[in-house]
Amino acid sequence: MRLDTEDLATFVQVVDSGTLTAAALRLGLAKSVVSKRVAGLEARLGAKLLNRAPRHVSPTEAGALLYARARPLLAQLEGLVDDVSAQSGTLRGSIRIAGPMSFGTRHLGPAIASFMRRYEQIEVSLDLDDRHVDLLAGGYDLAVRIGRLGDSSMRTRRLGTSHRVLCGSAEYLARAGLPDTLEALPAHACLGYANAPSGHIWRFMPCEGGERRLAQHRSVALRGRLTANSGEALLDAARAGLGLTLLPTFMVGPAVAAGELVPVAVPGWVPVPDSIHIVYPETPAMPAKLRALIEHLAATIAEPFPWDAAPAIAAALPLPAARR
């Protein structure tokens, strides 16, 4: 009996994704085609491969056996095709990427554009959303994420540190005054980020003589008139004088340089920074196109970041971080 590799690949993708809909999205096929391929595979093997529920599918015992054997074989075959193509300098195929909205628009998008100019047969689907998405369920090959990563089976590649700056408009600060201690912050109108688990809790760590001690961080509970799931909305609100906001330096740089926002330093304390990572599923053999993209992003989005070097931002960062 000969099995069609497309049918096998479709079945593996269904198991990886957890639903027929997610698998169809990743494969670029209609859900009916995915269902037909899996049903055909079950008919040829004479075995039920999937337990189907309204919102989830899982492999049967026979399906788990087929998945365990087929997945590494298909990965090796795909890697072989990619590697042979790469020998001639040609990469082809589609890549599905997830990323945060503001960082994606300002920095990830241009980096991907330069990658696509280099490899003209690569097709990219880029989804920008400030919420973290499930890579496997959403059919993504990789994601760029900013924040502290939780426990995960995903592999990661660190790109660098995302510093954050407390800032407000000159008009707001003239009206409300400068907070000179962490204890003074709750008296201010603060603009919270809804996609963070702690939208109205800001974390700071001590900074003395250029030394930053994350282990001694302080969390400050805040109040505010606005909570938004978009950093851009918070940036606009801060410009309009609605309060203080805590945003990444890659976002506030232009507004600070234009005099629309003023960095606010709380003596002895700095905002706890985040990290920028590439996140991607563990695979037995990574396709050459993904290896090339990851290396390209790591080279293009690399420290020292230009947005941290701008004088108005560098002055707000603690030493020695501003000189890295």
Short mmCIF file of C-alpha atoms in Angstrom, two decimals:
data_model
loop_
_atom_site.label_atom_id
_atom_site.label_comp_id
_atom_site.label_asym_id
_atom_site.label_seq_id
_atom_site.Cartn_x
_atom_site.Cartn_y
_atom_site.Cartn_z
CA MET A 1 0.00 0.00 0.00
CA ARG A 2 1.29 3.44 -0.94
CA LEU A 3 0.26 6.48 1.08
CA ASP A 4 0.09 9.96 -0.37
CA THR A 5 2.57 12.28 1.35
CA GLU A 6 0.09 15.18 1.06
CA ASP A 7 -2.50 13.18 2.98
CA LEU A 8 0.06 12.27 5.63
CA ALA A 9 1.19 15.89 5.91
CA THR A 10 -2.41 17.03 6.26
CA PHE A 11 -3.07 14.51 9.03
CA VAL A 12 0.08 15.56 10.91
CA GLN A 13 -0.93 19.20 10.60
CA VAL A 14 -4.38 18.44 12.00
CA VAL A 15 -2.84 16.77 15.05
CA ASP A 16 -0.35 19.62 15.51
CA SER A 17 -3.06 22.27 15.18
CA GLY A 18 -5.73 20.55 17.25
CA THR A 19 -8.57 21.41 14.87
CA LEU A 20 -9.43 20.90 11.22
CA THR A 21 -10.05 24.62 10.85
CA ALA A 22 -6.62 25.60 12.16
CA ALA A 23 -4.93 22.98 9.98
CA ALA A 24 -6.81 24.23 6.91
CA LEU A 25 -5.70 27.79 7.70
CA ARG A 26 -2.07 26.80 7.95
CA LEU A 27 -2.17 24.66 4.82
CA GLY A 28 -4.08 27.23 2.80
CA LEU A 29 -6.84 24.74 2.03
CA ALA A 30 -10.58 24.58 2.48
CA LYS A 31 -11.67 22.76 5.64
CA SER A 32 -13.61 20.31 3.45
CA VAL A 33 -10.41 19.35 1.62
CA VAL A 34 -8.60 18.70 4.89
CA SER A 35 -11.49 16.58 6.15
CA LYS A 36 -11.61 14.61 2.89
CA ARG A 37 -7.88 13.89 2.98
CA VAL A 38 -8.01 12.59 6.55
CA ALA A 39 -11.08 10.48 5.77
CA GLY A 40 -9.34 9.03 2.70
CA LEU A 41 -6.29 8.16 4.78
CA GLU A 42 -8.49 6.42 7.35
CA ALA A 43 -10.22 4.46 4.58
CA ARG A 44 -6.94 3.27 3.05
CA LEU A 45 -5.52 2.25 6.41
CA GLY A 46 -8.77 0.75 7.63
CA ALA A 47 -8.41 2.52 10.97
CA LYS A 48 -9.93 5.50 12.73
CA LEU A 49 -7.18 8.08 13.22
CA LEU A 50 -8.92 10.97 14.97
CA ASN A 51 -11.35 11.44 17.83
CA ARG A 52 -13.52 14.33 16.67
CA ALA A 53 -15.14 16.79 19.07
CA PRO A 54 -16.92 20.05 18.16
CA ARG A 55 -13.92 22.24 18.94
CA HIS A 56 -11.00 19.85 19.09
CA VAL A 57 -9.60 16.69 17.56
CA SER A 58 -7.13 14.25 19.09
CA PRO A 59 -5.43 11.16 17.69
CA THR A 60 -6.71 7.69 18.45
CA GLU A 61 -4.23 4.99 19.43
CA ALA A 62 -3.72 4.17 15.74
CA GLY A 63 -3.53 7.87 14.92
CA ALA A 64 -0.91 8.48 17.60
CA LEU A 65 1.22 5.66 16.14
CA LEU A 66 0.92 7.07 12.62
CA TYR A 67 1.66 10.60 13.84
CA ALA A 68 4.76 9.52 15.79
CA ARG A 69 6.21 7.75 12.74
CA ALA A 70 5.07 10.13 10.00
CA ARG A 71 5.98 13.48 11.55
CA PRO A 72 9.77 13.01 11.64
CA LEU A 73 9.75 11.42 8.17
CA LEU A 74 7.83 14.34 6.67
CA ALA A 75 10.10 16.84 8.43
CA GLN A 76 13.16 15.10 7.04
CA LEU A 77 11.64 15.09 3.55
CA GLU A 78 10.76 18.80 3.75
CA GLY A 79 14.20 19.60 5.10
CA LEU A 80 15.81 17.62 2.29
CA VAL A 81 13.85 19.53 -0.37
CA ASP A 82 14.66 22.86 1.28
CA ASP A 83 18.34 22.04 1.66
CA VAL A 84 18.67 20.96 -1.95
CA SER A 85 16.98 24.19 -3.08
CA ALA A 86 19.16 26.19 -0.73
CA GLN A 87 22.29 24.80 -2.39
CA SER A 88 21.47 26.96 -5.39
CA GLY A 89 20.67 29.94 -3.16
CA THR A 90 16.95 29.51 -3.72
CA LEU A 91 14.44 29.42 -0.89
CA ARG A 92 10.77 28.97 -1.62
CA GLY A 93 7.53 28.35 0.18
CA SER A 94 5.22 30.15 2.60
CA ILE A 95 5.88 31.34 6.14
CA ARG A 96 3.19 32.40 8.60
CA ILE A 97 4.32 34.89 11.27
CA ALA A 98 2.66 36.47 14.31
CA GLY A 99 3.87 39.61 16.05
CA PRO A 100 2.83 42.53 18.27
CA MET A 101 1.11 45.41 16.52
CA SER A 102 3.33 48.43 17.25
CA PHE A 103 6.67 46.62 17.12
CA GLY A 104 5.51 44.74 14.04
CA THR A 105 4.55 47.90 12.20
CA ARG A 106 7.68 49.84 13.14
CA HIS A 107 10.41 47.19 13.06
CA LEU A 108 9.30 43.63 12.25
CA GLY A 109 7.56 44.59 9.01
CA PRO A 110 10.63 46.32 7.50
CA ALA A 111 12.85 43.40 8.52
CA ILE A 112 10.54 40.91 6.80
CA ALA A 113 10.35 43.12 3.71
CA SER A 114 14.14 43.06 3.35
CA PHE A 115 14.08 39.26 3.76
CA MET A 116 11.50 38.95 0.99
CA ARG A 117 13.53 41.17 -1.31
CA ARG A 118 16.43 38.79 -0.84
CA TYR A 119 14.37 35.62 -1.38
CA GLU A 120 11.88 36.38 -4.10
CA GLN A 121 10.12 32.99 -3.99
CA ILE A 122 9.20 33.24 -0.31
CA GLU A 123 5.60 34.11 0.55
CA VAL A 124 4.81 35.57 3.97
CA SER A 125 1.57 35.92 5.91
CA LEU A 126 2.13 38.42 8.75
CA ASP A 127 -0.52 38.75 11.48
CA LEU A 128 -0.05 41.62 13.93
CA ASP A 129 -1.95 41.53 17.20
CA ASP A 130 -0.96 42.60 20.70
CA ARG A 131 -2.50 39.44 22.15
CA HIS A 132 -0.39 36.31 22.36
CA VAL A 133 -1.68 33.68 19.94
CA ASP A 134 -1.35 29.92 20.05
CA LEU A 135 1.22 29.18 17.35
CA LEU A 136 0.14 25.63 16.64
CA ALA A 137 -3.60 26.26 16.77
CA GLY A 138 -3.20 29.35 14.61
CA GLY A 139 -0.96 27.63 12.09
CA TYR A 140 2.03 29.93 12.65
CA ASP A 141 5.62 29.01 11.88
CA LEU A 142 7.04 31.55 14.32
CA ALA A 143 6.20 34.62 16.36
CA VAL A 144 8.06 37.63 17.69
CA ARG A 145 7.06 38.33 21.28
CA ILE A 146 7.90 41.03 23.79
CA GLY A 147 7.58 40.18 27.46
CA ARG A 148 8.48 37.53 29.95
CA LEU A 149 7.96 34.10 28.47
CA GLY A 150 6.19 31.45 30.48
CA ASP A 151 6.93 27.75 30.50
CA SER A 152 6.52 26.44 26.98
CA SER A 153 7.51 23.64 24.67
CA MET A 154 8.48 26.27 22.11
CA ARG A 155 12.04 27.07 21.14
CA THR A 156 13.23 30.67 21.45
CA ARG A 157 15.86 33.02 20.08
CA ARG A 158 16.48 36.15 22.12
CA LEU A 159 16.85 39.38 20.15
CA GLY A 160 17.50 41.76 23.03
CA THR A 161 16.06 43.90 25.81
CA SER A 162 13.01 46.11 25.41
CA HIS A 163 13.45 49.03 27.80
CA ARG A 164 10.43 50.95 28.97
CA VAL A 165 10.07 54.59 29.94
CA LEU A 166 7.59 56.33 32.22
CA CYS A 167 6.41 59.49 30.50
CA GLY A 168 3.69 62.11 30.21
CA SER A 169 2.99 65.32 28.36
CA ALA A 170 4.49 68.59 29.57
CA GLU A 171 0.95 69.91 30.06
CA TYR A 172 -0.01 66.98 32.31
CA LEU A 173 3.19 67.18 34.35
CA ALA A 174 2.75 70.94 34.84
CA ARG A 175 -0.76 70.27 36.15
CA ALA A 176 -0.13 67.15 38.24
CA GLY A 177 3.52 67.53 39.18
CA LEU A 178 6.43 65.10 38.95
CA PRO A 179 6.27 61.90 41.02
CA ASP A 180 9.51 61.83 43.01
CA THR A 181 8.85 58.48 44.71
CA LEU A 182 7.08 55.26 43.80
CA GLU A 183 4.58 55.98 46.56
CA ALA A 184 3.54 59.14 44.68
CA LEU A 185 2.54 57.26 41.52
CA PRO A 186 -0.92 56.03 42.67
CA ALA A 187 -2.01 59.66 43.07
CA HIS A 188 -1.50 60.19 39.34
CA ALA A 189 -3.79 59.35 36.42
CA CYS A 190 -2.10 56.34 34.84
CA LEU A 191 -2.81 54.73 31.49
CA GLY A 192 -2.88 50.92 31.66
CA TYR A 193 -2.17 48.25 29.07
CA ALA A 194 -5.06 45.77 28.91
CA ASN A 195 -3.19 42.92 27.20
CA ALA A 196 -0.75 42.58 30.09
CA PRO A 197 -1.85 40.37 33.02
CA SER A 198 -1.09 43.36 35.27
CA GLY A 199 -2.59 46.22 33.30
CA HIS A 200 -2.68 48.57 36.28
CA ILE A 201 0.37 47.23 38.09
CA TRP A 202 3.72 48.66 37.08
CA ARG A 203 6.96 46.99 38.11
CA PHE A 204 10.13 48.89 39.00
CA MET A 205 13.55 47.78 40.18
CA PRO A 206 16.24 49.63 42.11
CA CYS A 207 18.97 51.36 40.16
CA GLU A 208 21.93 52.71 42.07
CA GLY A 209 25.27 53.58 40.51
CA GLY A 210 24.22 51.97 37.24
CA GLU A 211 23.46 48.62 38.91
CA ARG A 212 20.01 47.20 38.37
CA ARG A 213 18.63 44.60 40.78
CA LEU A 214 15.63 42.77 39.37
CA ALA A 215 15.33 40.53 42.43
CA GLN A 216 14.37 43.57 44.53
CA HIS A 217 11.64 44.82 42.22
CA ARG A 218 8.57 46.68 43.48
CA SER A 219 5.05 46.44 42.09
CA VAL A 220 2.92 49.57 42.21
CA ALA A 221 -0.87 49.35 41.91
CA LEU A 222 -2.27 52.29 39.96
CA ARG A 223 -5.53 53.90 39.03
CA GLY A 224 -6.43 55.51 35.75
CA ARG A 225 -9.25 56.65 33.51
CA LEU A 226 -8.08 54.63 30.52
CA THR A 227 -7.08 51.04 29.94
CA ALA A 228 -6.43 50.01 26.34
CA ASN A 229 -5.31 46.88 24.52
CA SER A 230 -3.21 49.00 22.14
CA GLY A 231 0.05 50.73 22.94
CA GLU A 232 -0.70 53.23 20.19
CA ALA A 233 -3.93 54.27 21.95
CA LEU A 234 -2.00 54.77 25.20
CA LEU A 235 0.59 56.82 23.34
CA ASP A 236 -2.12 59.06 21.90
CA ALA A 237 -3.74 59.45 25.32
CA ALA A 238 -0.44 60.42 26.91
CA ARG A 239 0.16 62.98 24.16
CA ALA A 240 -3.29 64.41 24.90
CA GLY A 241 -2.36 64.98 28.54
CA LEU A 242 -4.58 62.27 30.05
CA GLY A 243 -1.91 60.90 32.36
CA LEU A 244 1.30 58.95 32.75
CA THR A 245 2.06 55.88 30.67
CA LEU A 246 4.75 53.23 30.72
CA LEU A 247 5.70 52.29 27.17
CA PRO A 248 8.60 50.66 25.31
CA THR A 249 11.35 52.95 24.06
CA PHE A 250 10.77 51.79 20.47
CA MET A 251 7.34 53.45 20.69
CA VAL A 252 7.95 56.65 22.65
CA GLY A 253 11.19 57.72 20.95
CA PRO A 254 9.64 59.92 18.22
CA ALA A 255 7.16 61.52 20.64
CA VAL A 256 9.94 62.33 23.12
CA ALA A 257 12.18 63.71 20.36
CA ALA A 258 9.31 65.91 19.14
CA GLY A 259 8.67 67.26 22.63
CA GLU A 260 5.22 65.67 22.80
CA LEU A 261 6.19 63.51 25.77
CA VAL A 262 8.62 64.02 28.63
CA PRO A 263 10.43 61.06 30.26
CA VAL A 264 9.79 60.87 34.00
CA ALA A 265 12.54 59.49 36.22
CA VAL A 266 11.66 58.23 39.70
CA PRO A 267 14.90 58.65 41.67
CA GLY A 268 16.55 55.31 42.39
CA TRP A 269 14.08 53.27 40.35
CA VAL A 270 13.70 52.18 36.71
CA PRO A 271 10.89 50.25 35.00
CA VAL A 272 11.52 46.51 34.78
CA PRO A 273 12.41 45.83 31.13
CA ASP A 274 11.03 43.13 28.87
CA SER A 275 12.80 40.83 26.42
CA ILE A 276 12.26 40.46 22.69
CA HIS A 277 12.20 36.85 21.46
CA ILE A 278 11.58 34.84 18.36
CA VAL A 279 9.39 31.89 19.35
CA TYR A 280 8.84 28.83 17.17
CA PRO A 281 7.63 25.23 17.54
CA GLU A 282 10.07 22.42 18.13
CA THR A 283 10.55 20.42 14.92
CA PRO A 284 12.69 17.38 14.15
CA ALA A 285 14.27 19.20 11.20
CA MET A 286 13.75 22.93 10.75
CA PRO A 287 13.14 23.97 7.13
CA ALA A 288 15.90 26.06 5.59
CA LYS A 289 13.47 28.93 4.92
CA LEU A 290 12.75 29.26 8.66
CA ARG A 291 16.42 29.01 9.61
CA ALA A 292 17.18 31.75 7.11
CA LEU A 293 14.39 33.99 8.41
CA ILE A 294 15.40 33.56 12.04
CA GLU A 295 19.01 34.41 11.24
CA HIS A 296 17.89 37.41 9.19
CA LEU A 297 15.71 38.75 12.01
CA ALA A 298 18.48 38.19 14.55
CA ALA A 299 20.89 40.18 12.36
CA THR A 300 18.42 42.93 11.46
CA ILE A 301 16.80 43.46 14.88
CA ALA A 302 19.97 43.42 16.96
CA GLU A 303 21.36 45.28 19.94
CA PRO A 304 22.35 47.99 20.41
CA PHE A 305 18.94 49.06 19.18
CA PRO A 306 18.89 52.39 17.34
CA TRP A 307 15.77 53.55 19.19
CA ASP A 308 17.68 53.33 22.51
CA ALA A 309 20.56 55.41 21.16
CA ALA A 310 18.52 58.56 20.54
CA PRO A 311 19.75 61.21 23.04
CA ALA A 312 16.32 61.91 24.54
CA ILE A 313 15.75 58.21 25.20
CA ALA A 314 19.32 57.32 26.20
CA ALA A 315 19.19 60.01 28.88
CA ALA A 316 16.15 58.29 30.40
CA LEU A 317 17.82 54.88 30.54
CA PRO A 318 20.00 53.79 33.43
CA LEU A 319 23.71 53.39 32.92
CA PRO A 320 25.36 51.27 31.68
CA ALA A 321 22.31 50.11 29.66
CA ALA A 322 22.18 53.38 27.71
CA ARG A 323 25.74 52.86 26.53
CA ARG A 324 25.41 49.27 25.37
#
